[in-house]
Each structure stands twice: as C-alpha cells, then as structure tokens.
Amino acid sequence: MASLRLSIFFDTVDPKRSNFSVNPIQFPDRCSISSYIRVTRPHIVTFVGEFSNINVSGLATESSEGSNDNLLSKKGDLVSETMVEENPNSSMEVRRRNRIGKRGAERDKGVKFTFRRNRDHNEGKTDYFFVFDGELDVNYSAVGPDLSLEQCNMILKRLEKCGDSKTLRFFEWMRSNGKLEKNVSAYNLVFRVLGRKEDWDAAEKMVRELSTDLGFELNFQVFNTVIYACCKRGRVDLVAKWFQLMLELEVKPNVATFGMVMGLYQKGWKIEEAEFAFRHMRSFGIICQSAYSAMITIYTRLNLYDKAEETICLMREDKVVMNAENWLVLLNAYSQQGKLEEAEQVLVSMQEAGISSNIVAYNTLITGYGKVSNMDAAQCLFLSLKSIGLEPDEATYRSMIEGWGRAGNYLAAERYYKDLKRLGYKPNSSNLYTLINLQAKHGDKNGAIRILNDMLKTGCQYSSIISTLLQAYERAGKIDMVPLLLRASFYQHILVNQTSCFMVVTAYVKHRLVDDAIMVLRDKKWEDKNFEDNLYHLLICSCKDSGNLENAVKIYTQMPKSDDKPNLHISCTMIDVYGIMGLFTEAEKVYMNLKSSGIALDMITFSVVVRLYVKSGSLSNACSVLETIEMRKDIIPDIHLFRDMLRIYQRCGMLDKLAELYYKILKSGITWDKEMYICVINCCARALPVNELSRLFDEMLSHGFTPNTITFNVMLDVYGKSKLFNEARKLFWMAKKQGLVDVISYNTIFAAYGQNRDFKNMSSTIRHMQFDGFSVSLEVYNCMLDVYGKEGQMENFRTVLQRMKEVRCASDHYTYNIMVNIYGKKGWIDEVADVLTELSASGLKPDLCTYNTLIKAYGIAGMVEDAVALVKEMRDNRIEPDKITYTNLINTLQKNDEFLEAVRWSLWMKQMGL
C-alpha cells in the first residue's frame, strides 16, 4: 500500500518581517581570505571600522511568547543554525589594506583587516587576528580588557567559523576578562560549539553554572541551541534529558522548542516522550501546529486511533489555526482507520479553508478506500483527478495497485502496474510483493517471472526477492512451483550464497520437495563444513519433527559422509530416527561407527542409545551403555536419563544398582518434578527401606504433586508387605477420595490382609470392592485359595472354587499351582492328578512353578521315580530347571531314603553353578 508520508514543516523566518539577518556576517568577495591569502607564515588580520550595538545569537528567538513566527527551517525540520539576531542599523566596513603594488612587502608582514573603534576619538588601529597555515586565530597580544562586549562577540563569532578549539579558548579569555556577564550571545554561540563537539556534559555543567553560580536568567534560547544540536544527530535520549532539565530549571519553552522536540519524537515513534512534551506544551498555553500533527501521526502509526481522535478534539478545543500539514494529518488518521466519511468531510473542510487542491490529500483518500477494499470509490476518485486539475503521480498508482491487490483483483492490479511502468515510475517493494502474492494465488508463472526480473531492476537483493517469493507461494500452498521460477541467475545465486541456499532447501524440505532440496545441495558451490553440517542436521530434524522419517533417511544417505569424523549431532538424530522406525540394526551401525571414530559422546547421545536398546528389548546392551556412562566422570545425567536408568535397573531386577542410583540422584542436586517422584517410588519400591519410601511419598505430597494410581498401588503393596496396615488403610482411603482406586488397589490391600490371615478385613474388602462396582478379580480368588489352603480351611477352599465356577472365572497358572501345592502338601495325589487333567483341558501347560510344586508333592506322597521323571519331562518341554527344582528333588530323595541319588543330584547342582 502506498503509505502517506507527512513531514512536519515549520515556517521559516522572513528577513523582511523580523529584522533579522538570515545569514551570518561575511566578508565581501573582494576580501575573501581563502582566495586572497596564499601564505604559510603568520599574518595579521585587522578590522578597521566602526561598531554599532550588535546582538549576536546563535539561534533566532521570538520577540514575544505569543508570536507565531516559527524558528525552524524546512530543511531537516529543525532550527537553522545560521539564523542570527542583528541590529539593522549596524554596518561592517571591511577594507583591503594591502596595495597591488606592494604585495611582496605586505605578504611578509601579513594582511590586516581593521575596523575603527571610534571614528572621532580613536584613529589608532588594533590588530586582533592573524593567519597561520591558512587558519584564522586571535592575536592575544593585541586584545585586552578594554574590548567591548560587541567586539568580543564579533571576534568569537568569527572564530566559531574557523575552529571549535579556538572558539572555546577565546571564550575562556572572555570569562577571565569579565566579558560574559549577561552576554547571552556568547553563551549561545559556545553552546552551539559544544553541540557540534557532542560534549553534552560540558554543556550541562555550563547551564547549571549559569542558573546558580552566575545568577544568569536563563531563557529558551540557550536550551534551543543545545536541543537543536541533539535533534540534528537524532539523539532522542539527550533531547528528552535537556527538555526535562529545561523544565527542572523553570525555563519556559517556546514554539521552536516544541517543534524540534516533537519532530524528533515523531521520527523515532517515541510515544511516551511525545505525550510528556505535548502535555507540557498545552499547560504552557503554547500553540505549535506541527506538535499536534506529530502527536496524531504517532498515534496513527501505532494504530492508537482513539488517542489520535482525542488529539484532534484537542486541536479544536485549543482553536488551532490549521495549516495544510494539519489537514493532511487529519485526513491520514481517518483514512488509516477506515473512517472514509470523516476523511471525505476533512477534505471538504480543507478546501473550504482555502487550502488548494493537493494530490497528497487525494492519494491519502485513495489509500483509505483501498484499506477497506472499497475500490469502486477509489476508482471514481482516480478518474476524477484530471477534472479538478490534478495529475495522478507515482504514489497514486502505487495506492491503486495496493488497493486492487487487497481486494484480490489481479487483473486490475496488473493493469495499474503496467500504467505505472509506462509512465516511467518505479514500483515500490510493497507493489511487487502484492503482485507476487496475486500471481502465486492465480498460478501465473510467466507473470511471476516478469515481476522477479522487475525486482532485480529496481535494485532488490536476491536474498530479499527469494524470501518474498517463498512466503508468497507458501501462503498460496503452491510451493511446488518455486523450483520452476528460481532459474537462471536466481539459481546461480542460490548455489553461491549460503543464506539463500538455506532458505530454499529448508522450504523445500518443509513441503516434502526433498528431491529438489537434494539437487540444490548437490550443485551448491559454497564451501563451509560447519554450516553445511548444521544445515543437514536442521533438515533431518525438520523431517523427524513432521513425521517424515523416510525423507530424513533419504537426506542422510545422500549427504556427504565423513567416516573418520562423523557429525555427532547428525548421528545422534539418525539413531533416534532409525529407532522410531524400528530399524534397530541400522541404528546400531550408526552408533558403532560413532564409537569407533573416537569422538567423545555426550549425554544426549548416550540417552538416545539407551532408549534405542530398551525399545529393541536388549536390556543387557542398555546396561552396558549405563556402565560406560558411570565410568565417564564428565557425564552428568539429567533428570530424563536418570529416569531411564531407574526403569532399566528395575526391569532387570538390579536392586543394588537401584539403591546406589537413588542415593546418587539425591546428591546430584537436580530439581525433582512429579514424574521423578513417581518414577523413583515405582522403580525402587523393593530396593529401598519402607521408611525412606514413606518419606519420599510424603515429600511428594508436600510439594503439591498428586500421585497416580500406580504409585498408590505400589505404596499399598509396600505397606502391606511390611504389615503397616494402618498406613495402608489411610493411603487406600486417600486414593479412594481422589478417585484413583482401581481393581489392582483392591487386589493389593486384599493380598496384604490375606498375607496376615486377617479374614475379617478380607471379607470387608470384598464387600467394598463389589459395592464400588468392581467384580471380584481372579487375583482375589487366588489369594483366598492360597490363604484358606495354607490355613487348612478346606471347606472354604472348596467354596471359593465352586464360586469361581459359578461366576465363570477362568483359572490361570497361579490358580492351578496353588491347588497342586495345597493338595500335594496333604498328599492328595488323586486331586493333584485331577488338577493336572483340568490344566491340560484348559489349554494350558505346566510351567516352571507347576513342575517345582509337583516334585514337592510327589516327594510327600513317596513317588520318587515320578518326581525324577518330571525333570526329564521339563527338559523335553524346553523348561530349564532352576535351583528350586533341584532343591525340591534332593529333598524328595532324602525323605525317601535315596541318599546316594540325592548326593548325585547335589553334585550336579554344583557343576551347574546353582
């Protein structure tokens, strides 16, 4: 969109009206020092003439507070540094002292410029200046305390044009000779010098000295001089500081002050500083037209339209006599927020106020119509321009292009674009961006190629063009067309420029144009190994994050390999990718290649490898990696790796390792989160003392972390096995209150009561379980069978079995093993045989526990040969006997007086290492 740019201008001083000389005093052309003197040795310059009273000021000031004369020139929107105050009756007569016939002799003595102090009383001449190496300086041997303020100021002013150091030196001479008392002009001039030198500390020190030590009555002139210097350099911070100091010293600013300050704040969009200055301007009753414009412009630019309209109301309230700039700012404010009726009314009022027709005003209105997509109104206004005597300019066509582009009318936008070029105007970057977006949306390949070439012709950089193109086609969902457009010089630029190459290949990979990305990477001509590795890693991670794992593998296999020094980060990512894909062999190859390279693996790589082995089911390899980590003193596991280590040791039943790791975690100083507490409790339940687990559980609750159901069940099991039934009951009711009780919770607490032979609570638990809607589980039935059987309550034992049949609760291995064990202990071999028959009929086969129980039962029944035969049967069924198997068999042999056979089997156990 063509944006309306309104610069804040201030009225210049009219020399005819103000009695001020716009230009500083200068020598006549015939006495030009630079053109007349061609010497390298010192020369004397003497002024001869008469002085009138002369006021010299480095900055023009208003004659009264109510004056509307603005002291800012249009150039740079700031006060002109060359404006000085001068008495109109004064005159300067500069005379040439050297004669043409005496040039040789006079050159050795110097060129003298003299002025008479008093034509009647003093005919003598005093030499005040000399020239050395073409530079003017004061002849301090010729000046004395008798010089008047006017003469001192004239010398100071002349020096200020030659050099800052010479000016400051003479200023100090004036100070030491008492020539600065109430000498506003001298101070103003030195402030201008300090501003050029950017010696703000010295300037502030001098201001405070004037206001306190010397009792100098400060006015806005001094501050305006310094503020002007700050504005000239765009130092917003310093302007704010000096404006604050001005208020602190109770110096009232004038129109010029607010014009400079607000103009700079507008350029930097400093809203808070601008509001501060604007409030003080109104509190002083000062009317600065450009300040109102600046405030409205800032609000409009920052989309603070309500505040912009409040400022417009203040303009009316303060009865500001609006100039052309004010009208344009109002017009822009309404147009930018889409209030076109108000904008149209402003245009009418502007014309009624006598402001001549302005193309900027109409362009602003056209921009406003485009902003609300009312292009019919914009078109009518465009066609009516010639009838009111205005010609559309560059900004007009730009605004029409933006408007039609926002309306989505590609044909109209392209037509105005062609007219813009035909008239010799140049499109701006916004026009080109608008057309690229339209062409991407409409799939106009040829039009896009033309615009790309136009971008190059207008001076756009390749990288900027490519970025714009990618954004446009990505937004249109047609990124697949980009490879067809980035040809010729664009493609060559991509191959040699790392930044452009990065933008293109990442966009291609993001949209699954992997083959195009690989082609660019293969053809590239830049060489930067680190950048290339980082780029490949980014592309692979992009594919992984988006779930395109096959593309990640494709990029990895196509990238240049460095087998001796593979990239650690890329290899680590690929191990993870292969692991997610289930390609464990490929992942292990990458890991082994990484290990053999001699590169020191970091914690992240170890974590990825550990998870790989866990996922593949190779816990032994995972433990091997963990041993490597423990040997590396420089590897400090993070909270995630610690959790992985806990889970692995728990699955492997490595209780000693779990306890050791737990105390290592305590010493590591890591911050525990909820997941860490849960993981430690769940994994270390069998490895830690119950009091330590209880402490951890209470600590988790004190930190506001709520345990999950599994953790509640683990702690129930811990308390139950430790016979801490009160703690178990409290924990159970806590879990129930939070709705975290499940069937396993009931099974666990029931098993705890069963282990303690607490038949009353066992029955109560079953009632509560059924009341809460849970069916009596197989685990509960098994627990009841085990307890009743071991207590010899065979009637209850048979009742439970009958109940299981009634509710059709199928038995499992544990059920049959309990039955074999109970019947076997009683020597009821027939019942044991029936159980084995039922086991076979259910489709189950005896497991290791079943065989061990049967051997024990046969021993009690004196069936030694059958017991020995079971060992052979186990091996035939590929069930490897364990220590319990052989122990039960030896006990059977010993009880039946088969001592030699028992010894033989005992020796066999030793050979087997059991």
PDB file of C-alpha atoms in Angstrom, residues 7-10 12 72-80 228 231-234 259-264 267:
ATOM      1  CA  SER A   7       6.889  15.540   7.142  1.00  0.00           C
ATOM      2  CA  ILE A   8       6.421  18.197   9.792  1.00  0.00           C
ATOM      3  CA  PHE A   9       7.470  21.556   8.356  1.00  0.00           C
ATOM      4  CA  PHE A  10       7.829  24.792  10.210  1.00  0.00           C
ATOM      5  CA  THR A  12      10.868  29.961   8.086  1.00  0.00           C
ATOM      6  CA  LEU A  72      12.520  26.110  12.245  1.00  0.00           C
ATOM      7  CA  SER A  73      13.579  25.841   8.668  1.00  0.00           C
ATOM      8  CA  LYS A  74      12.124  23.238   6.304  1.00  0.00           C
ATOM      9  CA  LYS A  75      15.485  21.613   5.835  1.00  0.00           C
ATOM     10  CA  GLY A  76      15.582  18.718   8.261  1.00  0.00           C
ATOM     11  CA  ASP A  77      12.530  20.081  10.119  1.00  0.00           C
ATOM     12  CA  LEU A  78      14.913  21.719  12.582  1.00  0.00           C
ATOM     13  CA  VAL A  79      16.054  25.180  13.551  1.00  0.00           C
ATOM     14  CA  SER A  80      18.535  26.669  11.106  1.00  0.00           C
ATOM     15  CA  TYR A 228      18.887  21.700  18.074  1.00  0.00           C
ATOM     16  CA  CYS A 231      17.976  16.804  17.167  1.00  0.00           C
ATOM     17  CA  LYS A 232      20.437  17.190  14.336  1.00  0.00           C
ATOM     18  CA  ARG A 233      22.104  13.968  15.465  1.00  0.00           C
ATOM     19  CA  GLY A 234      18.836  12.162  16.189  1.00  0.00           C
ATOM     20  CA  GLY A 259       8.625  21.956  17.206  1.00  0.00           C
ATOM     21  CA  MET A 260      12.103  20.433  17.459  1.00  0.00           C
ATOM     22  CA  VAL A 261      11.265  18.038  20.280  1.00  0.00           C
ATOM     23  CA  MET A 262       8.026  16.734  18.816  1.00  0.00           C
ATOM     24  CA  GLY A 263       9.552  16.463  15.347  1.00  0.00           C
ATOM     25  CA  LEU A 264      12.299  14.199  16.652  1.00  0.00           C
ATOM     26  CA  LYS A 267      10.725  10.327  13.633  1.00  0.00           C
TER      27      LYS A 267
END
